[in-house]
Amino acid sequence: MKPSLKSYTIDEFGVKNYNSFYLLLITIAVLYGVIALLSFPLYQYELASEHSNIRSYKDAFWTLQMSASTIGFGDFYPVTLPGRIIVAAMFYIGVGMVGFVGAQFVNKFVGFSDTNVKNRELRKQNKEILAHNKHLEKKIDSILEKVEKITSK
């Protein structure tokens, strides 16, 4: 399988590095799945109110999509308490998920804070330091053995 088609790679330290394209696709799919699911109860609650302007599933979907993106044009809005709770919940869910999608785009195009690269460099440095420490330990042990031989005579 091509490396670009894998959902993650494992580096030399055994750490999974996820492909941000897959994370982006999964996040968008989950976001729109949640919107699609919550549109049903929103539509049902708002349909029960004669003062509601959400009169179709499409209107409910649009309302939740605008809520998730924090745009909220105001053309459709809930008037029932359960409808408002659903839209508020979607707002909080959407803020996190849309923020994650935005962060993925910024990371791909700007990429100035690629922590995976920094973490790999630090792990490599730690590995080299540990190897050097083991080498020094062996030298110290050898010196101690020689000192013990000299002092025990």
PDB file of C-alpha atoms in Angstrom:
ATOM      1  CA  MET A   1       0.000   0.000   0.000  1.00  0.00           C
ATOM      2  CA  LYS A   2       1.272   3.465  -0.848  1.00  0.00           C
ATOM      3  CA  PRO A   3       2.346   5.508   2.197  1.00  0.00           C
ATOM      4  CA  SER A   4      -0.028   8.308   1.167  1.00  0.00           C
ATOM      5  CA  LEU A   5      -3.014   5.925   1.340  1.00  0.00           C
ATOM      6  CA  LYS A   6      -2.325   4.701   4.877  1.00  0.00           C
ATOM      7  CA  SER A   7      -4.278   6.218   7.738  1.00  0.00           C
ATOM      8  CA  TYR A   8      -1.107   6.297   9.854  1.00  0.00           C
ATOM      9  CA  THR A   9       2.565   5.423   9.822  1.00  0.00           C
ATOM     10  CA  ILE A  10       4.702   4.098  12.643  1.00  0.00           C
ATOM     11  CA  ASP A  11       8.042   5.809  13.066  1.00  0.00           C
ATOM     12  CA  GLU A  12      11.274   4.237  14.264  1.00  0.00           C
ATOM     13  CA  PHE A  13      10.214   4.840  17.887  1.00  0.00           C
ATOM     14  CA  GLY A  14       6.947   2.931  17.520  1.00  0.00           C
ATOM     15  CA  VAL A  15       4.791   6.068  17.607  1.00  0.00           C
ATOM     16  CA  LYS A  16       1.726   6.258  15.358  1.00  0.00           C
ATOM     17  CA  ASN A  17       1.708   9.383  13.205  1.00  0.00           C
ATOM     18  CA  TYR A  18      -1.770   9.818  11.761  1.00  0.00           C
ATOM     19  CA  ASN A  19      -2.363  11.063   8.246  1.00  0.00           C
ATOM     20  CA  SER A  20      -4.088  14.425   8.697  1.00  0.00           C
ATOM     21  CA  PHE A  21      -6.114  13.919   5.490  1.00  0.00           C
ATOM     22  CA  TYR A  22      -7.839  10.900   7.054  1.00  0.00           C
ATOM     23  CA  LEU A  23      -8.411  12.762  10.309  1.00  0.00           C
ATOM     24  CA  LEU A  24      -9.975  15.570   8.304  1.00  0.00           C
ATOM     25  CA  LEU A  25     -12.273  13.201   6.388  1.00  0.00           C
ATOM     26  CA  ILE A  26     -13.325  11.349   9.547  1.00  0.00           C
ATOM     27  CA  THR A  27     -14.036  14.612  11.380  1.00  0.00           C
ATOM     28  CA  ILE A  28     -16.153  15.989   8.537  1.00  0.00           C
ATOM     29  CA  ALA A  29     -18.029  12.677   8.202  1.00  0.00           C
ATOM     30  CA  VAL A  30     -18.753  12.562  11.941  1.00  0.00           C
ATOM     31  CA  LEU A  31     -19.772  16.223  11.989  1.00  0.00           C
ATOM     32  CA  TYR A  32     -22.261  15.819   9.148  1.00  0.00           C
ATOM     33  CA  GLY A  33     -23.458  12.512  10.597  1.00  0.00           C
ATOM     34  CA  VAL A  34     -24.261  14.252  13.885  1.00  0.00           C
ATOM     35  CA  ILE A  35     -25.966  17.100  12.012  1.00  0.00           C
ATOM     36  CA  ALA A  36     -28.035  14.609   9.996  1.00  0.00           C
ATOM     37  CA  LEU A  37     -29.065  12.697  13.135  1.00  0.00           C
ATOM     38  CA  LEU A  38     -29.924  15.767  15.222  1.00  0.00           C
ATOM     39  CA  SER A  39     -31.902  17.298  12.362  1.00  0.00           C
ATOM     40  CA  PHE A  40     -34.657  14.711  12.841  1.00  0.00           C
ATOM     41  CA  PRO A  41     -35.563  15.609  16.438  1.00  0.00           C
ATOM     42  CA  LEU A  42     -35.052  19.320  15.757  1.00  0.00           C
ATOM     43  CA  TYR A  43     -37.497  19.141  12.863  1.00  0.00           C
ATOM     44  CA  GLN A  44     -40.022  17.201  14.951  1.00  0.00           C
ATOM     45  CA  TYR A  45     -39.862  19.606  17.912  1.00  0.00           C
ATOM     46  CA  GLU A  46     -40.083  22.697  15.720  1.00  0.00           C
ATOM     47  CA  LEU A  47     -42.885  21.268  13.578  1.00  0.00           C
ATOM     48  CA  ALA A  48     -45.016  21.051  16.723  1.00  0.00           C
ATOM     49  CA  SER A  49     -44.817  24.824  17.231  1.00  0.00           C
ATOM     50  CA  GLU A  50     -46.955  27.081  15.070  1.00  0.00           C
ATOM     51  CA  HIS A  51     -44.447  29.963  15.501  1.00  0.00           C
ATOM     52  CA  SER A  52     -41.484  28.010  14.164  1.00  0.00           C
ATOM     53  CA  ASN A  53     -39.827  28.905  10.889  1.00  0.00           C
ATOM     54  CA  ILE A  54     -38.136  25.485  10.626  1.00  0.00           C
ATOM     55  CA  ARG A  55     -40.748  23.677   8.551  1.00  0.00           C
ATOM     56  CA  SER A  56     -38.712  20.923   6.839  1.00  0.00           C
ATOM     57  CA  TYR A  57     -35.842  18.529   7.477  1.00  0.00           C
ATOM     58  CA  LYS A  58     -33.791  20.622   5.066  1.00  0.00           C
ATOM     59  CA  ASP A  59     -34.392  23.734   7.204  1.00  0.00           C
ATOM     60  CA  ALA A  60     -33.377  21.825  10.346  1.00  0.00           C
ATOM     61  CA  PHE A  61     -30.224  20.526   8.648  1.00  0.00           C
ATOM     62  CA  TRP A  62     -29.334  24.041   7.484  1.00  0.00           C
ATOM     63  CA  THR A  63     -29.924  25.440  10.979  1.00  0.00           C
ATOM     64  CA  LEU A  64     -27.624  22.880  12.576  1.00  0.00           C
ATOM     65  CA  GLN A  65     -24.986  23.325   9.889  1.00  0.00           C
ATOM     66  CA  MET A  66     -24.948  27.078  10.484  1.00  0.00           C
ATOM     67  CA  SER A  67     -24.882  26.485  14.235  1.00  0.00           C
ATOM     68  CA  ALA A  68     -21.929  24.080  13.942  1.00  0.00           C
ATOM     69  CA  SER A  69     -19.971  26.562  11.850  1.00  0.00           C
ATOM     70  CA  THR A  70     -20.813  29.392  14.293  1.00  0.00           C
ATOM     71  CA  ILE A  71     -22.074  31.486  11.360  1.00  0.00           C
ATOM     72  CA  GLY A  72     -25.757  31.312  12.266  1.00  0.00           C
ATOM     73  CA  PHE A  73     -27.308  33.542   9.587  1.00  0.00           C
ATOM     74  CA  GLY A  74     -30.517  33.799  11.571  1.00  0.00           C
ATOM     75  CA  ASP A  75     -32.785  32.880   8.684  1.00  0.00           C
ATOM     76  CA  PHE A  76     -33.834  29.752  10.596  1.00  0.00           C
ATOM     77  CA  TYR A  77     -33.840  29.472  14.379  1.00  0.00           C
ATOM     78  CA  PRO A  78     -35.538  27.272  16.963  1.00  0.00           C
ATOM     79  CA  VAL A  79     -38.410  28.582  19.056  1.00  0.00           C
ATOM     80  CA  THR A  80     -39.023  25.530  21.259  1.00  0.00           C
ATOM     81  CA  LEU A  81     -36.905  24.732  24.314  1.00  0.00           C
ATOM     82  CA  PRO A  82     -35.884  21.244  23.053  1.00  0.00           C
ATOM     83  CA  GLY A  83     -35.031  22.775  19.679  1.00  0.00           C
ATOM     84  CA  ARG A  84     -32.858  25.409  21.331  1.00  0.00           C
ATOM     85  CA  ILE A  85     -31.107  22.747  23.391  1.00  0.00           C
ATOM     86  CA  ILE A  86     -30.348  20.743  20.235  1.00  0.00           C
ATOM     87  CA  VAL A  87     -29.007  23.830  18.432  1.00  0.00           C
ATOM     88  CA  ALA A  88     -26.923  24.812  21.472  1.00  0.00           C
ATOM     89  CA  ALA A  89     -25.479  21.294  21.703  1.00  0.00           C
ATOM     90  CA  MET A  90     -24.678  21.391  18.000  1.00  0.00           C
ATOM     91  CA  PHE A  91     -22.941  24.720  18.488  1.00  0.00           C
ATOM     92  CA  TYR A  92     -20.605  23.270  21.125  1.00  0.00           C
ATOM     93  CA  ILE A  93     -19.974  20.090  19.145  1.00  0.00           C
ATOM     94  CA  GLY A  94     -19.410  22.091  15.978  1.00  0.00           C
ATOM     95  CA  VAL A  95     -17.028  24.592  17.559  1.00  0.00           C
ATOM     96  CA  GLY A  96     -14.685  21.760  18.479  1.00  0.00           C
ATOM     97  CA  MET A  97     -14.968  19.859  15.227  1.00  0.00           C
ATOM     98  CA  VAL A  98     -14.884  22.833  12.870  1.00  0.00           C
ATOM     99  CA  GLY A  99     -11.974  24.219  14.896  1.00  0.00           C
ATOM    100  CA  PHE A 100     -10.145  20.925  14.405  1.00  0.00           C
ATOM    101  CA  VAL A 101     -10.799  21.019  10.645  1.00  0.00           C
ATOM    102  CA  GLY A 102      -9.484  24.599  10.504  1.00  0.00           C
ATOM    103  CA  ALA A 103      -6.401  23.622  12.485  1.00  0.00           C
ATOM    104  CA  GLN A 104      -5.722  20.775  10.050  1.00  0.00           C
ATOM    105  CA  PHE A 105      -5.849  23.181   7.108  1.00  0.00           C
ATOM    106  CA  VAL A 106      -3.552  25.669   8.809  1.00  0.00           C
ATOM    107  CA  ASN A 107      -1.153  22.909   9.799  1.00  0.00           C
ATOM    108  CA  LYS A 108      -1.018  21.604   6.215  1.00  0.00           C
ATOM    109  CA  PHE A 109      -0.479  24.978   4.586  1.00  0.00           C
ATOM    110  CA  VAL A 110       1.619  26.739   7.221  1.00  0.00           C
ATOM    111  CA  GLY A 111       3.072  23.770   9.084  1.00  0.00           C
ATOM    112  CA  PHE A 112       5.278  25.882  11.332  1.00  0.00           C
ATOM    113  CA  SER A 113       4.461  23.893  14.421  1.00  0.00           C
ATOM    114  CA  ASP A 114       4.817  20.311  13.259  1.00  0.00           C
ATOM    115  CA  THR A 115       5.195  18.652  16.642  1.00  0.00           C
ATOM    116  CA  ASN A 116       5.642  15.211  15.080  1.00  0.00           C
ATOM    117  CA  VAL A 117       8.966  16.309  13.592  1.00  0.00           C
ATOM    118  CA  LYS A 118      10.054  17.945  16.845  1.00  0.00           C
ATOM    119  CA  ASN A 119       9.036  14.876  18.853  1.00  0.00           C
ATOM    120  CA  ARG A 120      10.952  12.567  16.500  1.00  0.00           C
ATOM    121  CA  GLU A 121      14.049  14.757  16.805  1.00  0.00           C
ATOM    122  CA  LEU A 122      13.773  14.722  20.606  1.00  0.00           C
ATOM    123  CA  ARG A 123      13.335  10.940  20.660  1.00  0.00           C
ATOM    124  CA  LYS A 124      16.402  10.540  18.454  1.00  0.00           C
ATOM    125  CA  GLN A 125      18.416  12.808  20.737  1.00  0.00           C
ATOM    126  CA  ASN A 126      17.191  10.892  23.809  1.00  0.00           C
ATOM    127  CA  LYS A 127      18.171   7.590  22.183  1.00  0.00           C
ATOM    128  CA  GLU A 128      21.660   8.930  21.470  1.00  0.00           C
ATOM    129  CA  ILE A 129      22.011  10.283  25.021  1.00  0.00           C
ATOM    130  CA  LEU A 130      20.916   6.947  26.527  1.00  0.00           C
ATOM    131  CA  ALA A 131      23.398   5.051  24.350  1.00  0.00           C
ATOM    132  CA  HIS A 132      26.176   7.444  25.381  1.00  0.00           C
ATOM    133  CA  ASN A 133      25.191   7.081  29.056  1.00  0.00           C
ATOM    134  CA  LYS A 134      25.408   3.287  28.780  1.00  0.00           C
ATOM    135  CA  HIS A 135      28.850   3.611  27.200  1.00  0.00           C
ATOM    136  CA  LEU A 136      29.969   5.887  30.039  1.00  0.00           C
ATOM    137  CA  GLU A 137      28.493   3.476  32.594  1.00  0.00           C
ATOM    138  CA  LYS A 138      30.610   0.655  31.180  1.00  0.00           C
ATOM    139  CA  LYS A 139      33.729   2.822  31.371  1.00  0.00           C
ATOM    140  CA  ILE A 140      32.976   3.796  34.969  1.00  0.00           C
ATOM    141  CA  ASP A 141      32.373   0.137  35.877  1.00  0.00           C
ATOM    142  CA  SER A 142      35.695  -0.775  34.279  1.00  0.00           C
ATOM    143  CA  ILE A 143      37.507   1.976  36.206  1.00  0.00           C
ATOM    144  CA  LEU A 144      35.852   0.891  39.461  1.00  0.00           C
ATOM    145  CA  GLU A 145      36.971  -2.708  38.894  1.00  0.00           C
ATOM    146  CA  LYS A 146      40.558  -1.534  38.333  1.00  0.00           C
ATOM    147  CA  VAL A 147      40.461   0.666  41.418  1.00  0.00           C
ATOM    148  CA  GLU A 148      39.090  -2.239  43.494  1.00  0.00           C
ATOM    149  CA  LYS A 149      41.890  -4.530  42.237  1.00  0.00           C
ATOM    150  CA  ILE A 150      44.527  -1.942  43.145  1.00  0.00           C
ATOM    151  CA  THR A 151      43.079  -1.188  46.584  1.00  0.00           C
ATOM    152  CA  SER A 152      42.518  -4.850  47.486  1.00  0.00           C
ATOM    153  CA  LYS A 153      46.231  -5.723  47.046  1.00  0.00           C
TER     154      LYS A 153
END
